[in-house]
CSV table of C-alpha atoms in Angstrom, one decimal:
chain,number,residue,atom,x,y,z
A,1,UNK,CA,27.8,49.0,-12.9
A,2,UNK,CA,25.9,47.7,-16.2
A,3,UNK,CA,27.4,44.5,-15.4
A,4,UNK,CA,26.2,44.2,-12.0
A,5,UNK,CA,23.0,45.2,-13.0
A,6,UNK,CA,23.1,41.8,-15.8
A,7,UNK,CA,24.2,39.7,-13.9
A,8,UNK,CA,21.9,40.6,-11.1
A,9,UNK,CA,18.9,40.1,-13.8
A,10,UNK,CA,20.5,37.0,-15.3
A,11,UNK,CA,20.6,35.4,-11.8
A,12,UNK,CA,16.9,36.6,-11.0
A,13,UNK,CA,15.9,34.6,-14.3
A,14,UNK,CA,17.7,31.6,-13.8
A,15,UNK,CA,16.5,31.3,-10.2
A,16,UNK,CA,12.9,32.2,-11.4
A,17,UNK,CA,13.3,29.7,-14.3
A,18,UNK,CA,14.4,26.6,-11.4
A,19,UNK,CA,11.7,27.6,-8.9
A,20,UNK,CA,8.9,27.6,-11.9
A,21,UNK,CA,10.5,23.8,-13.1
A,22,UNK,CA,10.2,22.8,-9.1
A,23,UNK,CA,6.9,24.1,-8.8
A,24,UNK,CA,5.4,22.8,-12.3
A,25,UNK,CA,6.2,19.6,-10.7
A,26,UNK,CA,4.2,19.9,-8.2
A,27,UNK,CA,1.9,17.2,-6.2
A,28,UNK,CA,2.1,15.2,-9.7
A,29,UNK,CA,5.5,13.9,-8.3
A,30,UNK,CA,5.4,14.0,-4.7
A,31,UNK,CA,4.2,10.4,-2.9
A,32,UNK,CA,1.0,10.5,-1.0
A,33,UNK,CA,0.9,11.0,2.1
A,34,UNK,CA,2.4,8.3,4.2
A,35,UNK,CA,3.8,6.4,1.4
A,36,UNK,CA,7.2,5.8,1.4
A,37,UNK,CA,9.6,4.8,-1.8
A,38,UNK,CA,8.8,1.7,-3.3
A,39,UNK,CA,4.9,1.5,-2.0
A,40,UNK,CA,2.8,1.6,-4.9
A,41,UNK,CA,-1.1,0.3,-5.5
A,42,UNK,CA,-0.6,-1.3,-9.0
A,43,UNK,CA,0.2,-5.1,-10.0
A,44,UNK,CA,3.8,-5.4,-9.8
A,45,UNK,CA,4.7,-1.8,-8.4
A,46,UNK,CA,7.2,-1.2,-5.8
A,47,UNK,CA,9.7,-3.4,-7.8
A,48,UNK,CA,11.5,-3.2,-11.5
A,49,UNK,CA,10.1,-5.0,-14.0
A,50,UNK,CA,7.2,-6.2,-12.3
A,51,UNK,CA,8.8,-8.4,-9.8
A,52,UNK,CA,7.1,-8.9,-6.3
A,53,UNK,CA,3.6,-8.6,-7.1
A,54,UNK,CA,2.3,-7.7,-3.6
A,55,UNK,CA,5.5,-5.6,-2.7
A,56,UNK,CA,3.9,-2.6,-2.4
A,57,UNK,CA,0.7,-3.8,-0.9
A,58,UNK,CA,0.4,-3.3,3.1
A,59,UNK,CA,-2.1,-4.7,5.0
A,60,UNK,CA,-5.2,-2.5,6.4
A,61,UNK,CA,-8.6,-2.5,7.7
A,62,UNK,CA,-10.0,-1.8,3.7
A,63,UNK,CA,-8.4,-5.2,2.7
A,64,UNK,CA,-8.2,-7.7,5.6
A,65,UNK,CA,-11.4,-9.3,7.1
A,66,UNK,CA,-11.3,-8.7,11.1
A,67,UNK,CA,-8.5,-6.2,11.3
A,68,UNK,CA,-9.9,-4.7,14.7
A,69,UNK,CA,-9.7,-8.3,16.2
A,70,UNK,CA,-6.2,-9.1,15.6
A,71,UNK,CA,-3.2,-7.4,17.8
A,72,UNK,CA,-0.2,-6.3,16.4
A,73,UNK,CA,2.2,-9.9,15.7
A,74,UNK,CA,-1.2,-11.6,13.9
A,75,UNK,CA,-1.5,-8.4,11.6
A,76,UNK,CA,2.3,-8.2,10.9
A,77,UNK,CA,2.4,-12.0,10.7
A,78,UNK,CA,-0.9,-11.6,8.1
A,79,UNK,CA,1.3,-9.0,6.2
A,80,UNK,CA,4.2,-10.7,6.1
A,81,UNK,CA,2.1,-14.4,4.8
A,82,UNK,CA,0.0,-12.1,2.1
A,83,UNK,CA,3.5,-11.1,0.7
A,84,UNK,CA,5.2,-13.9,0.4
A,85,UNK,CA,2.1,-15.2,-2.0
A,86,UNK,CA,3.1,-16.6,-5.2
A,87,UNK,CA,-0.6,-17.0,-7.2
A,88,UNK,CA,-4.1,-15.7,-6.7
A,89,UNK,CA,-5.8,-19.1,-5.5
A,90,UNK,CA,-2.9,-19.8,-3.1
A,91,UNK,CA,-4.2,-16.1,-1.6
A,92,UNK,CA,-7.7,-16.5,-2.5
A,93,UNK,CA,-7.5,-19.9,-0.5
A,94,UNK,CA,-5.6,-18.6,2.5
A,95,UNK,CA,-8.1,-15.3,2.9
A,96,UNK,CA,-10.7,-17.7,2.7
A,97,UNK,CA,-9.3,-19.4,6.0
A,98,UNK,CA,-8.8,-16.1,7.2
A,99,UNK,CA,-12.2,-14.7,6.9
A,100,UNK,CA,-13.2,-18.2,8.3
A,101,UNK,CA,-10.8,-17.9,11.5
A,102,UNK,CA,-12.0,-14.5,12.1
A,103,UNK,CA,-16.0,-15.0,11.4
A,104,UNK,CA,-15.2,-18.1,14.4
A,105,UNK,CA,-13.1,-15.0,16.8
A,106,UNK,CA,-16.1,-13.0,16.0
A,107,UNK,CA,-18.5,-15.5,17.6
A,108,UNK,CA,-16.7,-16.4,20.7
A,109,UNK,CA,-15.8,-12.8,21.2
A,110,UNK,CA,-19.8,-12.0,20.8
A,111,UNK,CA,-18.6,-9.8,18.2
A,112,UNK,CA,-20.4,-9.4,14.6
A,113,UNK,CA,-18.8,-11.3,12.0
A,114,UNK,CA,-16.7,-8.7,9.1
A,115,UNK,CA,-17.6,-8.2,5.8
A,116,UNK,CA,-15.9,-9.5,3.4
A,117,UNK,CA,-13.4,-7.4,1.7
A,118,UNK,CA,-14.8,-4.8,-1.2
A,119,UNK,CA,-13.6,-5.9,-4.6
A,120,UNK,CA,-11.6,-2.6,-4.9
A,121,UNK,CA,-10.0,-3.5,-2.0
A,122,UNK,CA,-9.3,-7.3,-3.3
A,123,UNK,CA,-5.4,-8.0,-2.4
A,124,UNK,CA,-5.4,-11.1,-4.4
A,125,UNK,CA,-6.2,-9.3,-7.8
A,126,UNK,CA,-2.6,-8.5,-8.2
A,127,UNK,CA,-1.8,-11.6,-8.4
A,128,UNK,CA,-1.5,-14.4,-11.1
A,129,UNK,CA,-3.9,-16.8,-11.5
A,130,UNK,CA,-1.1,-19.7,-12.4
């Protein structure tokens, strides 16, 4: 019976021991909320060693002029083009055409013209500028 009674404690401390590791964890390792493995804000996250420097980035309405004005294949199609970029003037000079197409949909749809996109919100700062 003194046995049962150890082992019963030992097994309460070890179980308390794993739930306090699991819990000391805590929101410091879980992803945010609808990010999924891989997605990551920083230059070169989302891929080892820095490799695919707009991996993680996904397009939205903080980073891409006109967002409400494009359906579903131009904003996939936008994702997809601001991916594959291989230096910041080759994005810098494609956004630039973008804002421009979109400021020219604005106008026929008698829509205002976006903003430009905050400098927090700048996908082509991730990028080189070689």
């Amino acid at each position: 019976m003194k046995h049962g009674i150890a082992r019963q404690a030992l097994v309460a401390m070890v179980l308390g021991a794993a739930c306090a590791m699991v819990f000391a964890q805590g929101a410091a390792s879980a992803p945010a909320p609808g990010r999924g493995p891989g997605a990551a804000s920083g230059p070169g996250m989302g891929m080892p060693g820095g490799m695919g420097m707009m991996r993680g980035w996904q397009a939205t309405r903080d980073n891409t002029p006109g967002w409400a004005m494009m359906n579903r294949a131009e904003r996939d199609a936008h994702h997809r083009k601001m991916q594959s970029m291989a230096s910041a003037d080759e994005c810098k000079a494609y956004m630039d055409k973008h804002r421009a197409e979109m400021v020219d949909r604005a106008k026929q749809q008698g829509r205002k013209a976006p903003a430009a996109v905050a400098p927090r919100h700048d996908p082509c700062a991730r990028l080189s500028t070689k």
